[in-house]
PDB file of C-alpha atoms in Angstrom:
ATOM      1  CA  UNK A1295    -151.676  40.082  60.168  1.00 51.00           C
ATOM      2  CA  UNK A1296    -150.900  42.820  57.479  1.00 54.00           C
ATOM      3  CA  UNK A1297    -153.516  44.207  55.883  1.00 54.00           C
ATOM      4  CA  UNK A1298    -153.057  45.366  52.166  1.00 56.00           C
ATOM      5  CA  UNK A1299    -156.254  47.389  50.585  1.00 50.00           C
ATOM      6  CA  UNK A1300    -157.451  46.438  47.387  1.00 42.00           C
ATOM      7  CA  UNK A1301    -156.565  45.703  44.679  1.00 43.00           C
ATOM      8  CA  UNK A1302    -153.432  44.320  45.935  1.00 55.00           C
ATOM      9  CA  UNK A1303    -153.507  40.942  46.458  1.00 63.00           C
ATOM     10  CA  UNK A1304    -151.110  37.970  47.534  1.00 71.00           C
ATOM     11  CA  UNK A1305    -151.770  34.480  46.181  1.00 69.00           C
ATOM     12  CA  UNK A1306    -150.723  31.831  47.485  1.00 68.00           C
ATOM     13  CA  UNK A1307    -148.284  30.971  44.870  1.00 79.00           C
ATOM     14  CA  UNK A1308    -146.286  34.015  45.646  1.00 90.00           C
ATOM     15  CA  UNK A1309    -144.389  33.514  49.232  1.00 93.00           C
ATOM     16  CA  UNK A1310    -141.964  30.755  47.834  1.00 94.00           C
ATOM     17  CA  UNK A1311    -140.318  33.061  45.935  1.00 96.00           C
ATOM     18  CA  UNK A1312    -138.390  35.408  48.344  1.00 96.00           C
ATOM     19  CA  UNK A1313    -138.230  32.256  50.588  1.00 97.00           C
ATOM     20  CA  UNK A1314    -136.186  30.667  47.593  1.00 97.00           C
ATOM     21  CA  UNK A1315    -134.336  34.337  47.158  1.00 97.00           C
ATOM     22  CA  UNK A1316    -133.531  33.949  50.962  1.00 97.00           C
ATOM     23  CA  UNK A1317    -132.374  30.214  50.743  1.00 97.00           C
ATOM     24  CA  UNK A1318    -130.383  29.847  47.569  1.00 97.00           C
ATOM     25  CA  UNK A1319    -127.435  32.319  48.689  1.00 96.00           C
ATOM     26  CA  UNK A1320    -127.412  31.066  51.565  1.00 96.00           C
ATOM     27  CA  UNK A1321    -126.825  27.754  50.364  1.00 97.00           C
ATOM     28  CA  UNK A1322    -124.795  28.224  47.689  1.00 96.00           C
ATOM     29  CA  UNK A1323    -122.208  30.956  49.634  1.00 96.00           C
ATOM     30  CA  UNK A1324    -121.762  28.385  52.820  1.00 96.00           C
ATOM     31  CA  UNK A1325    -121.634  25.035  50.546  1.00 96.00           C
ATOM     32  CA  UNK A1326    -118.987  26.977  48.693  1.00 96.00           C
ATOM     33  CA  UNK A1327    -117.040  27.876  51.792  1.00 96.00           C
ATOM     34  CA  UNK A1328    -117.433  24.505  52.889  1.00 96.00           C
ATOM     35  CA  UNK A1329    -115.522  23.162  50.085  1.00 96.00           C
ATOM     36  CA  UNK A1330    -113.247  25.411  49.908  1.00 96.00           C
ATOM     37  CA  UNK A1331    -112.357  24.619  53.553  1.00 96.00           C
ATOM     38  CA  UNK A1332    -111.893  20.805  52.047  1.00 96.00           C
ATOM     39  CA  UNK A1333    -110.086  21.539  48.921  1.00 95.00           C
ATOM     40  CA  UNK A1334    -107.647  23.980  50.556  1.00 94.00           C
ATOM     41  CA  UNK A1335    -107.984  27.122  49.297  1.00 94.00           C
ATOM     42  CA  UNK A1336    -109.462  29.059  52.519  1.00 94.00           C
ATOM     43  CA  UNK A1337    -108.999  28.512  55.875  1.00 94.00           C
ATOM     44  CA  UNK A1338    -111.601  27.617  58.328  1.00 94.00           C
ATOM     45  CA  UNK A1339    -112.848  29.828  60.724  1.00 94.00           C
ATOM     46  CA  UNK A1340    -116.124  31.190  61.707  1.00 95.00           C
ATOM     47  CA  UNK A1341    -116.547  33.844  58.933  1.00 94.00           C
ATOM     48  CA  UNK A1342    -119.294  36.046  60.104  1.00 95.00           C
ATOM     49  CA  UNK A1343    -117.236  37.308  63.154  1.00 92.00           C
ATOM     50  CA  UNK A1344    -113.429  36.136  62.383  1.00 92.00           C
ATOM     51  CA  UNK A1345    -113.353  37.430  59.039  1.00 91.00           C
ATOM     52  CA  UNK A1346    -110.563  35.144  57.624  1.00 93.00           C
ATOM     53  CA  UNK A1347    -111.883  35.491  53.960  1.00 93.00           C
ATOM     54  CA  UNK A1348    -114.805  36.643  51.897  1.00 92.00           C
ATOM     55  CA  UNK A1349    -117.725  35.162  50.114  1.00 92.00           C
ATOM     56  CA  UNK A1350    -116.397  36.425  47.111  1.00 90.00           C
ATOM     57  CA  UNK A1351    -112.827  34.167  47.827  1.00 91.00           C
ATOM     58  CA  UNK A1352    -115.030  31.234  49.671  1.00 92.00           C
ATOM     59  CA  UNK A1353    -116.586  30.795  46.248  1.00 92.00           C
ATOM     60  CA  UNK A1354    -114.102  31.386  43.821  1.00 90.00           C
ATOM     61  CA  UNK A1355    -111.713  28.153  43.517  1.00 91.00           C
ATOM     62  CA  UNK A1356    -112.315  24.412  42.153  1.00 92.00           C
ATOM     63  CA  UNK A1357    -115.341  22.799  43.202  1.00 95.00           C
ATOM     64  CA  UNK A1358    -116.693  26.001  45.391  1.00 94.00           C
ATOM     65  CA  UNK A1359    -116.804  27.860  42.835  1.00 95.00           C
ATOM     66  CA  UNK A1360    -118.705  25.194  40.211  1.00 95.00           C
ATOM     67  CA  UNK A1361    -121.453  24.594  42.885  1.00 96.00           C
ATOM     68  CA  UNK A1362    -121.860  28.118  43.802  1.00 96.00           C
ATOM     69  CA  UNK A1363    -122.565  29.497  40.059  1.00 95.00           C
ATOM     70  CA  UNK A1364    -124.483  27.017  39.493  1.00 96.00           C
ATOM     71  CA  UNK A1365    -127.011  27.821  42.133  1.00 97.00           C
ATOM     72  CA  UNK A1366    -126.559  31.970  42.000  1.00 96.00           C
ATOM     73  CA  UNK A1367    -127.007  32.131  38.300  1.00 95.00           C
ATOM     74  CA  UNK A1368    -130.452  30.890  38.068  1.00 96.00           C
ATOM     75  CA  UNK A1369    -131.109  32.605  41.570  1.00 96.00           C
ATOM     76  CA  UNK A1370    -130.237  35.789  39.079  1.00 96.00           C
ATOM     77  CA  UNK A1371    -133.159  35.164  37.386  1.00 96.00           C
ATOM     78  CA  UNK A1372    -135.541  34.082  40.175  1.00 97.00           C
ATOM     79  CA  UNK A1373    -134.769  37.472  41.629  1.00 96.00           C
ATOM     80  CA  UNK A1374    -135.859  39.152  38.990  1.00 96.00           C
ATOM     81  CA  UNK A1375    -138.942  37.627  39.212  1.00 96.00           C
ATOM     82  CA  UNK A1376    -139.342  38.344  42.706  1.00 96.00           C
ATOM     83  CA  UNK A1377    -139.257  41.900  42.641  1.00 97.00           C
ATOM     84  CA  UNK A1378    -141.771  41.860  39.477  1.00 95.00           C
ATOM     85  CA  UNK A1379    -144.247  40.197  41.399  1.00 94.00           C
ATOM     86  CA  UNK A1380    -142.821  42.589  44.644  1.00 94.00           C
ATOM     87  CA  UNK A1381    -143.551  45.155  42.545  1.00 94.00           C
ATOM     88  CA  UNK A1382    -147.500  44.156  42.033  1.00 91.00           C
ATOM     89  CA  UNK A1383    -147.828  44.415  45.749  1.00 90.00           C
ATOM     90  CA  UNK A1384    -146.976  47.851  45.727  1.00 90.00           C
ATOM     91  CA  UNK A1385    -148.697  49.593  42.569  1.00 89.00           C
ATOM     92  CA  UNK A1386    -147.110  53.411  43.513  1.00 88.00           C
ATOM     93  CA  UNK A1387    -143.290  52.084  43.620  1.00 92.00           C
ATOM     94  CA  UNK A1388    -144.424  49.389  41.166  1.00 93.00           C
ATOM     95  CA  UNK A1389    -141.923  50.672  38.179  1.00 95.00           C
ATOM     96  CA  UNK A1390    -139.426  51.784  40.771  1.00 96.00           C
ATOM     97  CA  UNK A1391    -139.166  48.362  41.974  1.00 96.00           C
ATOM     98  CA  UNK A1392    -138.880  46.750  38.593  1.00 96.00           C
ATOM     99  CA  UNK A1393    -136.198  48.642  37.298  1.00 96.00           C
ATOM    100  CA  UNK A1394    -134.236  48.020  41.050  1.00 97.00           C
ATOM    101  CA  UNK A1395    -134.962  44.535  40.745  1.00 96.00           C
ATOM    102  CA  UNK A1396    -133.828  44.300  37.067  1.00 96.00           C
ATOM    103  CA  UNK A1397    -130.196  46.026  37.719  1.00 95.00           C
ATOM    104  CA  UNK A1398    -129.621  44.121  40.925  1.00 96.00           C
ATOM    105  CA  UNK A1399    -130.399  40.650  39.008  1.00 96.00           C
ATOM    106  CA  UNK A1400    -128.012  41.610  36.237  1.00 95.00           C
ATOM    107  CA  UNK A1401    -125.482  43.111  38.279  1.00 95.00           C
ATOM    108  CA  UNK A1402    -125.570  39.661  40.459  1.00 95.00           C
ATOM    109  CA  UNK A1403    -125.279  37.537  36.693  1.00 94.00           C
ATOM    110  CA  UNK A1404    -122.753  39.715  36.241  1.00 91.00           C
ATOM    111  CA  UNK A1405    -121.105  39.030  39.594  1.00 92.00           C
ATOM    112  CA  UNK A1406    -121.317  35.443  39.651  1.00 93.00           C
ATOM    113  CA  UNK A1407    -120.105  34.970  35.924  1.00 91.00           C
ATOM    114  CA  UNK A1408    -117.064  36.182  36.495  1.00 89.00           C
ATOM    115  CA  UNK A1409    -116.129  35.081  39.851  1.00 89.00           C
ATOM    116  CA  UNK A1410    -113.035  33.023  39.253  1.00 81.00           C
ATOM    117  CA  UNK A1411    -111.847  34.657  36.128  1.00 82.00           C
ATOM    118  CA  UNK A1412    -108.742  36.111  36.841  1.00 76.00           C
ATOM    119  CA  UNK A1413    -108.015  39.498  35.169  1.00 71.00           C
ATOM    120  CA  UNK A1414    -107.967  42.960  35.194  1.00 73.00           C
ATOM    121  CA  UNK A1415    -111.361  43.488  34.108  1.00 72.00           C
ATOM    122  CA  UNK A1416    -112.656  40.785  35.361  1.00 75.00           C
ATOM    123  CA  UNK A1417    -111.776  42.160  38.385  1.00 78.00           C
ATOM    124  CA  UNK A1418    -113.590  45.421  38.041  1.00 77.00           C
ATOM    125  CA  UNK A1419    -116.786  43.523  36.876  1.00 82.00           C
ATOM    126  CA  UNK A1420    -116.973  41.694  40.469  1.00 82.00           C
ATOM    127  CA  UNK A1421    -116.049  44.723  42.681  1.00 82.00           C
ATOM    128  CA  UNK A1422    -118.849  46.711  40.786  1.00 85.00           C
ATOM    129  CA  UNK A1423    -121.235  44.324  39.638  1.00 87.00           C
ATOM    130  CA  UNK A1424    -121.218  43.046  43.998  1.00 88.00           C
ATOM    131  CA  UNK A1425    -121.957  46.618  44.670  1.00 89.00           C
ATOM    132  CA  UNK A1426    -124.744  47.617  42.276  1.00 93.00           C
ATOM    133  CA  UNK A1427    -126.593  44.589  43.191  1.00 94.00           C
ATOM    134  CA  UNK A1428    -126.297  45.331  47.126  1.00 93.00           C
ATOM    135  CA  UNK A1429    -127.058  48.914  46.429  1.00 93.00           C
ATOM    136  CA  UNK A1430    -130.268  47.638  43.976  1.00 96.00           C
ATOM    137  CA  UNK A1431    -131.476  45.529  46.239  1.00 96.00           C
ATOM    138  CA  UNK A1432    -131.378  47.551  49.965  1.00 96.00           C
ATOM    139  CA  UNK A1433    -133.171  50.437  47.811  1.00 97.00           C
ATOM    140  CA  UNK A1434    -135.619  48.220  46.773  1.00 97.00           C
ATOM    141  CA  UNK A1435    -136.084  46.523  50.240  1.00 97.00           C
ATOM    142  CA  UNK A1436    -136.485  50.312  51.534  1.00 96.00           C
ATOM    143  CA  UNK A1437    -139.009  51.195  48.750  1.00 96.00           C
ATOM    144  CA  UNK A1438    -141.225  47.872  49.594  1.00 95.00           C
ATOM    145  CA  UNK A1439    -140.882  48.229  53.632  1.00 95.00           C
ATOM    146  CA  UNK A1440    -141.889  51.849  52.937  1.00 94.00           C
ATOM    147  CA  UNK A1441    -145.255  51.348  51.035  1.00 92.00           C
ATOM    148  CA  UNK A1442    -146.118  48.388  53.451  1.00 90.00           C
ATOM    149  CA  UNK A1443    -145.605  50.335  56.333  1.00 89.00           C
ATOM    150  CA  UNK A1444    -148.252  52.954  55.093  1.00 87.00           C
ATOM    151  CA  UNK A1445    -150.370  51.211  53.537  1.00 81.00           C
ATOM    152  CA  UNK A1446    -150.825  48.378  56.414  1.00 71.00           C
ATOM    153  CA  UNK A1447    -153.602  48.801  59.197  1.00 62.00           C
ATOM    154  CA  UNK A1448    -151.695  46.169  61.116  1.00 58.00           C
ATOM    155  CA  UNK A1449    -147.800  46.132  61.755  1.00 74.00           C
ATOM    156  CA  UNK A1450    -146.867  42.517  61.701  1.00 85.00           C
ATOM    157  CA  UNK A1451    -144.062  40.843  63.517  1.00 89.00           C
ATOM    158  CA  UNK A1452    -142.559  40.456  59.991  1.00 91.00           C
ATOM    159  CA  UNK A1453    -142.692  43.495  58.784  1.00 92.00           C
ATOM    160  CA  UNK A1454    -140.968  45.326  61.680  1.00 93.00           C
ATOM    161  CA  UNK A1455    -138.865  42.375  61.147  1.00 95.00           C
ATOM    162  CA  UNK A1456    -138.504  43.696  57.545  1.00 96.00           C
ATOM    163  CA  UNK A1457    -137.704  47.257  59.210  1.00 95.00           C
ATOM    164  CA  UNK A1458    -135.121  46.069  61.642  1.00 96.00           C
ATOM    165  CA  UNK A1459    -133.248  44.401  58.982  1.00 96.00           C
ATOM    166  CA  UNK A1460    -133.151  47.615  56.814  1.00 96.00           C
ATOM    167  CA  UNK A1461    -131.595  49.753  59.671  1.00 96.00           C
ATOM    168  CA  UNK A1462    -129.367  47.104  60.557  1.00 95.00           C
ATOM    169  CA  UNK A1463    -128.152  47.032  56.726  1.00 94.00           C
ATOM    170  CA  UNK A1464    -127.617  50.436  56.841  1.00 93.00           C
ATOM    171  CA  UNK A1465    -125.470  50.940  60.139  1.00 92.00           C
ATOM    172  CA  UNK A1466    -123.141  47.766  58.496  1.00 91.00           C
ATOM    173  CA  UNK A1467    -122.796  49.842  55.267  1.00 87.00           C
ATOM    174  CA  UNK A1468    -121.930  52.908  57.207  1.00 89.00           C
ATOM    175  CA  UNK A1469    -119.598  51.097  59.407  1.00 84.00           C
ATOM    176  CA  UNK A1470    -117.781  49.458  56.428  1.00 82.00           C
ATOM    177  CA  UNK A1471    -117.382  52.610  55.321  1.00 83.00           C
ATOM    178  CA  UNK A1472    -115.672  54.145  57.827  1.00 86.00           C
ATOM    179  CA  UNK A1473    -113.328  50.862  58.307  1.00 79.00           C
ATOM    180  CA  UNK A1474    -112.275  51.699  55.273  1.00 77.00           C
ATOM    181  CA  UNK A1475    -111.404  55.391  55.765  1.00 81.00           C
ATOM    182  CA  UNK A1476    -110.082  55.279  59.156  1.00 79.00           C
ATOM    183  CA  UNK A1477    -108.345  51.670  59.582  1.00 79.00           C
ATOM    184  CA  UNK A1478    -104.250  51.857  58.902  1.00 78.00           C
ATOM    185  CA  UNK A1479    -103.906  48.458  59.042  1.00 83.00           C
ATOM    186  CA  UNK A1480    -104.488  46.179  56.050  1.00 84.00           C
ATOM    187  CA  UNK A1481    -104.852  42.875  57.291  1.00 85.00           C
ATOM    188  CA  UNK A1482    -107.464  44.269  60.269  1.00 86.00           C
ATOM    189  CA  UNK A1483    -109.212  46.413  57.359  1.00 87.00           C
ATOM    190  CA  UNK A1484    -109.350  42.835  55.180  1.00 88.00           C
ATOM    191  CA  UNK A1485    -110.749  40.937  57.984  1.00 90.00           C
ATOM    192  CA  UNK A1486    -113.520  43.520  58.999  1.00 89.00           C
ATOM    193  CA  UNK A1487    -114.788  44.155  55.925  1.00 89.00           C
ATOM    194  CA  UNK A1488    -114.856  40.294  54.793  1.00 92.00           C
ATOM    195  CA  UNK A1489    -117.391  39.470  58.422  1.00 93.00           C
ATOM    196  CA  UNK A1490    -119.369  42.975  57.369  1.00 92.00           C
ATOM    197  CA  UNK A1491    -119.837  40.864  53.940  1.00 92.00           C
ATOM    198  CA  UNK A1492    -120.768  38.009  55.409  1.00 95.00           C
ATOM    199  CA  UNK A1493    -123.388  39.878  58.120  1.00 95.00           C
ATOM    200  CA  UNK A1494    -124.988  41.968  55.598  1.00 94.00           C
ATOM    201  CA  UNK A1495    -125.667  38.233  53.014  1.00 94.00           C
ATOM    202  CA  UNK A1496    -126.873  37.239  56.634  1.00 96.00           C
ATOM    203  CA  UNK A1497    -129.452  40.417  57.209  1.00 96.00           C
ATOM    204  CA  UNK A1498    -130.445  40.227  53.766  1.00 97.00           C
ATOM    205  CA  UNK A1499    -131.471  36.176  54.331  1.00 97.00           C
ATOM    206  CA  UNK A1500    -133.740  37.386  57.222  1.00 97.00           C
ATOM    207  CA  UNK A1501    -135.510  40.131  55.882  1.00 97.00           C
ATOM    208  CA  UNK A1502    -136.215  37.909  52.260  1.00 97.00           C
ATOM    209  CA  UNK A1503    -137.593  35.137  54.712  1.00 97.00           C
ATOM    210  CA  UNK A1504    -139.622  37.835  56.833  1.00 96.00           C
ATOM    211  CA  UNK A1505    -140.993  38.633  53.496  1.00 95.00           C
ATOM    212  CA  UNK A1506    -142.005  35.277  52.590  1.00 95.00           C
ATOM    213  CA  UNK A1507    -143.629  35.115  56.031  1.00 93.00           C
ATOM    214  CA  UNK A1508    -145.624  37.987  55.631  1.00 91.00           C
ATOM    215  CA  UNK A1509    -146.646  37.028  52.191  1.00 92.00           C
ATOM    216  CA  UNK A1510    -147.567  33.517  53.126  1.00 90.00           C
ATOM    217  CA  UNK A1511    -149.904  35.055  55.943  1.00 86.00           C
ATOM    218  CA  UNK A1512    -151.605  37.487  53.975  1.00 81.00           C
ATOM    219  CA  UNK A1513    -152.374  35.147  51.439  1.00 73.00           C
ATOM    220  CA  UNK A1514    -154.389  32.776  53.837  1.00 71.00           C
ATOM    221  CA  UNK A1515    -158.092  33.065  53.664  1.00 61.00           C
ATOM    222  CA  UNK A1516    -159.119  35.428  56.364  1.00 56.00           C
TER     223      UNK A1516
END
């Protein structure tokens, strides 16, 4: 178990949040895909390693794109939550954390308001608003990782899960970064980048439901 010092303390109440955080994208981005598939507007393949189209172009036609705004805008807001009550659980990053959790909520709203809008700015809206809420939210995974790695007495299975995750995210970003510098050829450059996309929604599931694991524990009685 993780042990956090007082006054910290995890209620009960508080786990089902990043386990809903973790869920709903997940959700939302493969029901999307799924009906896309149906509807015609994607092909089918197996996304995470074939890379034959995005989230971003699973969920952005007819019915795919209905259901998937429908779940990711409130999720908007339930993240925002999350990472104010994150933020109690870590009182030194606790402003830190709010602010994080405050851009990457409105930078997903953002994100998922527009998806499907066809237009110039529109355009620039989902390329940026996708990035500031990735950025937000790996910075604010590092931050919380960070003070519950110091501040535990015990290293859970969860947490180092937590840790894993964050290098993992990291060697993705740097490696979609340098697909994008040093690949010539579009349609390989198109299809990397779209299964990095999918991997990193993937690691960020895991380490949101790691979270919710270690929060459910350490708000057992002892």
């Amino acid at each position: 178990m993780t042990h956090f010092p007082p006054p910290v303390r995890i209620l009960s109440s508080h786990w089902p949040w990043p386990l809903t955080v973790a869920l709903v994208p997940l959700v939302a981005a493969h029901l999307a895909y799924g009906l896309s598939i149906a509807e015609g507007h994607v092909p089918a393949c197996v996304p995470y390693w074939e890379g034959c189209t995005s989230i971003s172009r699973a969920a952005r036609h007819g019915t795919g794109n209905l259901i998937f705004k429908l779940l990711m805008l409130p999720c908007a807001l339930i993240q925002a939550r999350f990472w104010w009550l994150a933020a109690q659980t870590a009182p030194s990053s606790a402003g830190v954390l709010r602010t994080l959790g405050l851009f990457a909520a409105l930078a997903l709203a953002c994100y998922v308001t527009f998806l499907g809008v066809e237009a110039e700015y529109t355009r620039w809206l989902r390329r940026y608003g996708a990035l500031l809420y990735f950025a937000s939210t790996y910075l604010a995974q590092i931050i919380l990782v960070r003070v519950y790695w110091q501040q535990s007495s015990v290293r859970s299975a969860a947490l180092r899960l937590m840790m894993a995750a964050c290098v993992l995210l990291l060697i993705l970003g740097l490696g979609s970064t340098a697909v994008t510098i040093l690949t010539t050829d579009p349609a390989l450059k198109d299809r990397v980048e779209n299964a990095i996309e999918w991997q990193l929604g993937a690691l960020f599931t895991v380490w949101f439901l790691a979270l919710a694991g270690l929060w459910w524990t350490a708000s057992r009685p002892v």
